[in-house]
Short mmCIF file of N, CA, C and O in Angstrom, two decimals:
data_model
loop_
_atom_site.label_atom_id
_atom_site.label_comp_id
_atom_site.label_asym_id
_atom_site.label_seq_id
_atom_site.Cartn_x
_atom_site.Cartn_y
_atom_site.Cartn_z
N UNK A 1 112.87 116.38 125.21
CA UNK A 1 113.11 114.74 124.88
C UNK A 1 113.59 114.44 126.45
O UNK A 1 113.87 113.30 126.47
N UNK A 2 114.66 115.39 126.75
CA UNK A 2 115.57 114.72 127.81
C UNK A 2 114.28 114.99 128.92
O UNK A 2 115.19 113.77 129.56
N UNK A 3 113.50 115.08 129.06
CA UNK A 3 112.46 115.04 130.47
C UNK A 3 111.97 113.26 130.00
O UNK A 3 111.93 112.54 131.15
N UNK A 4 111.77 113.10 129.16
CA UNK A 4 111.15 111.95 128.60
C UNK A 4 112.46 110.64 128.95
O UNK A 4 112.15 109.90 129.80
N UNK A 5 113.41 110.95 128.54
CA UNK A 5 114.61 110.34 129.07
C UNK A 5 114.82 110.01 130.10
O UNK A 5 114.79 108.80 130.96
N UNK A 6 115.05 111.50 131.05
CA UNK A 6 114.98 111.00 132.56
C UNK A 6 113.38 110.41 133.33
O UNK A 6 114.19 109.90 134.18
N UNK A 7 112.82 110.72 132.91
CA UNK A 7 111.60 110.23 133.29
C UNK A 7 111.90 108.21 132.82
O UNK A 7 111.53 107.15 133.88
N UNK A 8 111.89 108.08 131.87
CA UNK A 8 112.45 106.31 131.70
C UNK A 8 113.69 105.72 132.54
O UNK A 8 113.59 104.93 133.44
N UNK A 9 114.33 106.80 132.66
CA UNK A 9 115.35 106.47 134.08
C UNK A 9 115.33 106.52 135.06
O UNK A 9 115.80 105.42 135.74
N UNK A 10 114.53 107.43 135.56
CA UNK A 10 113.75 106.81 137.02
C UNK A 10 113.16 105.93 137.29
O UNK A 10 113.39 105.10 138.12
N UNK A 11 112.94 105.28 136.22
CA UNK A 11 111.39 104.41 136.59
C UNK A 11 112.61 103.10 136.33
O UNK A 11 111.69 102.54 136.84
N UNK A 12 113.33 103.07 135.46
CA UNK A 12 114.11 102.22 135.16
C UNK A 12 114.95 101.86 136.69
O UNK A 12 115.20 100.71 137.16
N UNK A 13 115.32 102.88 137.09
CA UNK A 13 116.14 102.98 138.47
C UNK A 13 115.15 102.19 139.34
O UNK A 13 115.50 101.12 140.28
N UNK A 14 113.82 102.77 139.69
CA UNK A 14 113.04 102.49 141.03
C UNK A 14 112.52 101.44 140.49
O UNK A 14 112.68 100.13 141.90
N UNK A 15 112.77 100.47 139.30
CA UNK A 15 112.28 99.08 138.88
C UNK A 15 113.36 98.36 139.38
O UNK A 15 112.71 97.42 139.93
N UNK A 16 114.46 98.55 139.33
CA UNK A 16 115.59 97.10 139.51
C UNK A 16 115.42 97.68 141.43
O UNK A 16 115.79 96.77 141.57
N UNK A 17 115.82 98.91 141.67
CA UNK A 17 115.80 98.72 143.33
C UNK A 17 114.72 98.19 143.98
O UNK A 17 114.93 97.51 144.86
N UNK A 18 113.25 97.68 143.56
CA UNK A 18 112.17 97.47 143.97
C UNK A 18 112.25 95.94 143.44
O UNK A 18 111.50 95.15 144.01
N UNK A 19 113.04 95.67 142.69
CA UNK A 19 113.05 94.22 141.79
C UNK A 19 111.32 94.04 141.56
O UNK A 19 111.08 92.43 141.54
N UNK A 20 110.62 94.70 141.18
CA UNK A 20 109.65 94.35 140.73
C UNK A 20 109.04 94.85 139.58
O UNK A 20 107.77 95.43 138.84
N UNK A 21 109.83 94.65 138.36
CA UNK A 21 109.62 95.32 137.25
C UNK A 21 108.61 93.77 136.15
O UNK A 21 107.70 94.87 135.73
N UNK A 22 109.02 93.03 136.64
CA UNK A 22 107.59 92.12 135.99
C UNK A 22 107.27 90.82 136.38
O UNK A 22 107.90 90.77 137.95
N UNK A 23 106.65 90.40 136.52
CA UNK A 23 106.32 89.08 137.31
C UNK A 23 107.46 88.07 137.65
O UNK A 23 108.23 88.14 136.46
N UNK A 24 107.08 86.94 138.32
CA UNK A 24 108.21 86.09 138.65
C UNK A 24 107.68 85.05 137.80
O UNK A 24 106.89 84.31 137.90
N UNK A 25 108.52 85.20 136.45
CA UNK A 25 108.15 83.74 135.69
C UNK A 25 109.78 82.99 136.24
O UNK A 25 110.54 82.40 135.16
N UNK A 26 110.11 82.49 137.27
CA UNK A 26 111.24 81.54 137.76
C UNK A 26 110.86 80.38 137.34
O UNK A 26 111.18 79.38 137.13
N UNK A 27 109.62 79.96 137.09
CA UNK A 27 109.07 78.64 136.87
C UNK A 27 109.13 78.23 135.58
O UNK A 27 109.45 76.65 134.87
N UNK A 28 109.56 79.11 134.77
CA UNK A 28 109.91 79.10 133.12
C UNK A 28 111.49 78.23 132.76
O UNK A 28 112.19 78.53 133.68
N UNK A 29 111.06 77.64 132.10
CA UNK A 29 112.73 77.21 131.64
C UNK A 29 113.74 78.17 131.50
O UNK A 29 114.81 78.11 131.55
N UNK A 30 113.62 79.33 130.67
CA UNK A 30 114.49 79.85 130.74
C UNK A 30 114.26 81.18 129.80
O UNK A 30 112.75 81.46 129.23
N UNK A 31 114.81 82.50 129.85
CA UNK A 31 114.37 84.10 129.04
C UNK A 31 114.51 83.56 127.57
O UNK A 31 113.22 83.92 126.93
N UNK A 32 115.08 83.05 127.11
CA UNK A 32 114.78 82.44 125.24
C UNK A 32 113.56 81.91 125.20
O UNK A 32 112.90 82.46 123.72
N UNK A 33 112.96 80.86 126.24
CA UNK A 33 111.74 80.74 125.64
C UNK A 33 110.82 81.49 125.73
O UNK A 33 109.48 81.52 125.03
N UNK A 34 110.78 82.80 126.99
CA UNK A 34 109.78 83.30 127.16
C UNK A 34 109.62 84.55 126.23
O UNK A 34 108.61 85.18 125.95
N UNK A 35 110.79 84.66 125.45
CA UNK A 35 111.26 85.92 124.81
C UNK A 35 110.42 85.53 123.24
O UNK A 35 109.49 85.93 122.75
N UNK A 36 110.39 83.97 122.71
CA UNK A 36 109.80 83.17 121.88
C UNK A 36 108.34 83.11 122.05
O UNK A 36 107.83 83.30 120.97
N UNK A 37 107.87 82.99 122.88
CA UNK A 37 107.02 82.70 123.49
C UNK A 37 105.99 83.83 123.16
O UNK A 37 105.15 84.14 122.47
N UNK A 38 106.67 85.04 123.71
CA UNK A 38 106.11 86.55 123.08
C UNK A 38 105.69 87.21 121.93
O UNK A 38 104.83 87.24 121.52
N UNK A 39 106.80 86.66 121.27
CA UNK A 39 106.71 86.94 120.22
C UNK A 39 105.80 85.88 119.01
O UNK A 39 104.96 86.64 118.44
N UNK A 40 105.86 84.91 119.36
CA UNK A 40 104.75 84.12 119.19
C UNK A 40 103.50 84.29 119.44
O UNK A 40 102.17 84.21 118.01
N UNK A 41 103.10 84.92 120.47
CA UNK A 41 101.72 85.69 120.60
C UNK A 41 101.13 86.78 120.21
O UNK A 41 100.39 86.84 119.21
N UNK A 42 102.41 87.37 120.03
CA UNK A 42 102.15 88.60 119.04
C UNK A 42 102.05 88.61 117.75
O UNK A 42 100.81 89.04 116.84
N UNK A 43 102.27 87.47 116.52
CA UNK A 43 102.16 86.70 115.76
C UNK A 43 101.07 86.64 115.53
O UNK A 43 100.19 86.76 114.56
N UNK A 44 100.77 85.81 116.46
CA UNK A 44 99.34 85.09 116.43
C UNK A 44 98.15 86.27 116.44
O UNK A 44 97.18 86.03 115.47
N UNK A 45 98.69 87.05 117.38
CA UNK A 45 97.32 88.24 117.97
C UNK A 45 97.38 89.31 116.26
O UNK A 45 95.97 89.37 116.24
N UNK A 46 98.44 89.24 115.43
CA UNK A 46 98.27 89.83 114.37
C UNK A 46 97.84 89.05 113.01
O UNK A 46 97.00 89.60 112.28
N UNK A 47 97.87 88.08 113.10
CA UNK A 47 97.28 87.17 112.00
C UNK A 47 95.89 87.19 112.55
O UNK A 47 95.11 87.17 111.59
N UNK A 48 95.05 86.84 113.47
CA UNK A 48 94.05 86.92 113.83
C UNK A 48 93.38 88.30 113.08
O UNK A 48 92.06 87.82 112.98
N UNK A 49 94.09 89.30 113.47
CA UNK A 49 93.06 90.36 113.67
C UNK A 49 93.34 90.80 111.71
O UNK A 49 92.15 91.13 111.22
N UNK A 50 94.17 90.27 110.79
CA UNK A 50 94.41 90.22 109.59
C UNK A 50 92.99 89.54 108.95
O UNK A 50 92.42 89.81 108.22
N UNK A 51 93.19 88.10 109.93
CA UNK A 51 92.41 87.42 108.98
C UNK A 51 90.50 87.73 109.31
O UNK A 51 89.47 87.73 108.96
N UNK A 52 90.19 88.55 110.57
CA UNK A 52 89.04 89.26 110.91
C UNK A 52 88.69 90.54 109.88
O UNK A 52 87.64 90.65 109.35
N UNK A 53 90.05 90.99 109.85
CA UNK A 53 89.97 92.63 108.81
C UNK A 53 89.30 91.84 107.53
O UNK A 53 88.01 92.39 107.04
N UNK A 54 89.90 90.72 106.60
CA UNK A 54 89.39 90.62 105.81
C UNK A 54 88.06 89.75 105.83
O UNK A 54 87.36 89.71 104.50
N UNK A 55 87.78 89.22 106.43
CA UNK A 55 86.35 88.23 106.57
C UNK A 55 85.56 89.68 106.47
O UNK A 55 84.84 88.97 105.93
N UNK A 56 85.63 90.50 107.03
CA UNK A 56 85.03 91.71 107.59
C UNK A 56 84.68 92.74 106.12
O UNK A 56 83.89 93.04 106.01
N UNK A 57 85.84 92.51 104.92
CA UNK A 57 85.97 93.06 104.05
C UNK A 57 85.23 92.32 103.20
O UNK A 57 84.96 93.14 101.74
N UNK A 58 85.28 91.09 103.25
CA UNK A 58 84.61 90.43 102.11
C UNK A 58 85.55 89.92 101.04
O UNK A 58 85.11 89.43 100.22
N UNK A 59 86.38 90.07 101.49
CA UNK A 59 87.56 89.92 100.09
C UNK A 59 87.60 88.31 100.17
O UNK A 59 88.16 87.70 99.10
N UNK A 60 87.70 87.37 101.58
CA UNK A 60 88.11 86.10 101.01
C UNK A 60 87.01 85.63 100.54
O UNK A 60 87.06 84.95 99.77
N UNK A 61 85.62 85.80 100.75
CA UNK A 61 84.36 85.37 100.45
C UNK A 61 84.68 85.32 98.59
O UNK A 61 84.21 84.45 98.20
N UNK A 62 85.01 86.27 98.44
CA UNK A 62 84.84 86.30 96.61
C UNK A 62 85.88 85.74 96.20
O UNK A 62 85.84 84.88 94.76
N UNK A 63 87.35 85.94 96.72
CA UNK A 63 88.00 84.79 96.16
C UNK A 63 88.10 83.59 96.06
O UNK A 63 88.17 82.69 94.90
N UNK A 64 87.38 82.91 97.18
CA UNK A 64 86.73 81.67 97.17
C UNK A 64 85.55 81.55 96.58
O UNK A 64 85.59 80.28 95.93
N UNK A 65 85.08 82.24 96.06
CA UNK A 65 83.69 82.13 95.28
C UNK A 65 84.15 81.78 93.57
O UNK A 65 83.30 80.84 92.75
N UNK A 66 85.23 82.08 93.30
CA UNK A 66 85.58 82.19 91.63
C UNK A 66 87.06 81.33 91.30
O UNK A 66 87.86 81.81 90.71
N UNK A 67 87.20 80.10 91.95
CA UNK A 67 88.12 79.95 91.55
C UNK A 67 89.01 79.26 90.37
O UNK A 67 89.80 79.12 89.27
N UNK A 68 87.39 78.55 89.69
CA UNK A 68 87.58 78.11 87.95
C UNK A 68 88.26 79.15 87.21
O UNK A 68 88.67 78.99 86.39
N UNK A 69 87.31 80.72 87.46
CA UNK A 69 87.78 81.69 85.94
C UNK A 69 89.45 82.20 86.50
O UNK A 69 89.41 82.31 85.97
N UNK A 70 89.88 82.21 87.73
CA UNK A 70 90.95 82.50 88.01
C UNK A 70 91.61 81.79 86.77
O UNK A 70 93.14 82.00 86.33
N UNK A 71 92.04 80.55 87.38
CA UNK A 71 92.65 79.45 86.82
C UNK A 71 92.80 79.91 85.14
O UNK A 71 93.99 79.49 84.64
N UNK A 72 91.34 80.08 84.76
CA UNK A 72 91.28 80.14 83.10
C UNK A 72 92.30 80.92 82.85
O UNK A 72 93.21 80.93 81.71
N UNK A 73 92.11 82.02 83.63
CA UNK A 73 92.85 83.41 83.13
C UNK A 73 94.68 82.93 83.17
O UNK A 73 95.18 83.51 82.21
N UNK A 74 95.14 81.85 84.20
CA UNK A 74 96.12 82.02 84.33
C UNK A 74 96.71 81.20 83.29
O UNK A 74 98.05 80.97 82.78
N UNK A 75 95.62 80.01 83.02
CA UNK A 75 96.33 79.04 81.66
C UNK A 75 96.27 79.76 80.10
O UNK A 75 97.17 79.63 79.53
N UNK A 76 95.97 80.76 80.03
CA UNK A 76 95.75 81.23 78.77
C UNK A 76 97.34 82.35 79.03
O UNK A 76 98.13 82.27 77.68
N UNK A 77 97.54 82.52 79.94
CA UNK A 77 98.75 83.86 80.56
C UNK A 77 99.90 82.52 79.99
O UNK A 77 101.00 82.92 79.26
N UNK A 78 99.85 81.27 80.94
CA UNK A 78 101.16 80.16 80.66
C UNK A 78 100.89 79.93 79.08
O UNK A 78 102.10 79.89 78.79
N UNK A 79 100.03 80.06 78.23
CA UNK A 79 100.10 79.40 76.93
C UNK A 79 100.83 80.22 76.13
O UNK A 79 101.67 80.11 74.89
N UNK A 80 100.32 81.55 76.38
CA UNK A 80 101.11 82.99 75.58
C UNK A 80 102.54 82.44 76.30
O UNK A 80 103.34 82.63 75.46
N UNK A 81 102.90 82.49 77.50
CA UNK A 81 104.41 82.49 77.91
C UNK A 81 104.90 81.59 76.86
O UNK A 81 106.07 81.47 76.59
N UNK A 82 104.90 80.21 77.32
CA UNK A 82 104.95 78.98 76.36
C UNK A 82 105.31 79.06 75.24
O UNK A 82 106.15 79.17 74.20
N UNK A 83 104.85 80.20 74.11
CA UNK A 83 104.58 80.18 72.69
C UNK A 83 105.65 81.54 72.55
O UNK A 83 106.40 81.59 71.68
N UNK A 84 106.18 82.37 73.75
CA UNK A 84 107.20 83.29 73.59
C UNK A 84 108.65 82.64 73.30
O UNK A 84 109.14 82.79 72.99
N UNK A 85 108.74 81.64 74.54
CA UNK A 85 109.90 81.12 74.45
C UNK A 85 110.03 80.10 73.76
O UNK A 85 109.38 78.96 73.70
N UNK A 86 111.16 79.87 73.04
CA UNK A 86 111.72 79.17 72.15
C UNK A 86 112.76 78.06 72.42
O UNK A 86 113.44 78.69 72.80
N UNK A 87 112.61 77.02 71.68
CA UNK A 87 114.13 76.78 72.28
C UNK A 87 115.22 77.00 71.39
O UNK A 87 115.15 77.44 70.62
N UNK A 88 116.62 76.03 71.66
CA UNK A 88 117.41 77.01 71.37
C UNK A 88 117.73 76.38 69.75
O UNK A 88 117.23 75.26 68.88
N UNK A 89 117.92 77.58 68.81
CA UNK A 89 117.83 77.45 67.36
C UNK A 89 119.27 76.76 67.07
O UNK A 89 120.62 77.06 67.43
N UNK A 90 119.12 75.76 66.33
CA UNK A 90 121.06 75.43 65.76
C UNK A 90 121.18 75.96 64.44
O UNK A 90 120.17 76.86 63.59
N UNK A 91 122.43 76.67 64.55
CA UNK A 91 123.32 77.69 63.46
C UNK A 91 124.15 76.47 63.11
O UNK A 91 124.48 75.62 63.30
N UNK A 92 124.08 76.77 61.62
CA UNK A 92 125.03 76.34 60.79
C UNK A 92 126.18 76.24 61.02
O UNK A 92 126.81 77.42 61.07
N UNK A 93 126.84 75.15 60.67
CA UNK A 93 128.51 75.01 61.29
C UNK A 93 129.46 75.62 59.87
O UNK A 93 128.86 75.34 58.92
#
């Protein structure tokens, strides 16, 4: 573990000395915007990959094909829940 830490420290020192750690982004408005753009790009890539995996697995097509059946099941459950919930009962004074 010590050798890995030393390697990263040496790389960091050489990078700072050469001042070539990253491309020159001085034309961009500032650091928070580049970080936010990077995070947005990573999130977009993860979303795209998940969508591609869902389409490949066929789960998206099966859910879109039968929306009426799932709504009928939910209606039955909702009716059952409404029957279980009763209004406040008055007690004799």
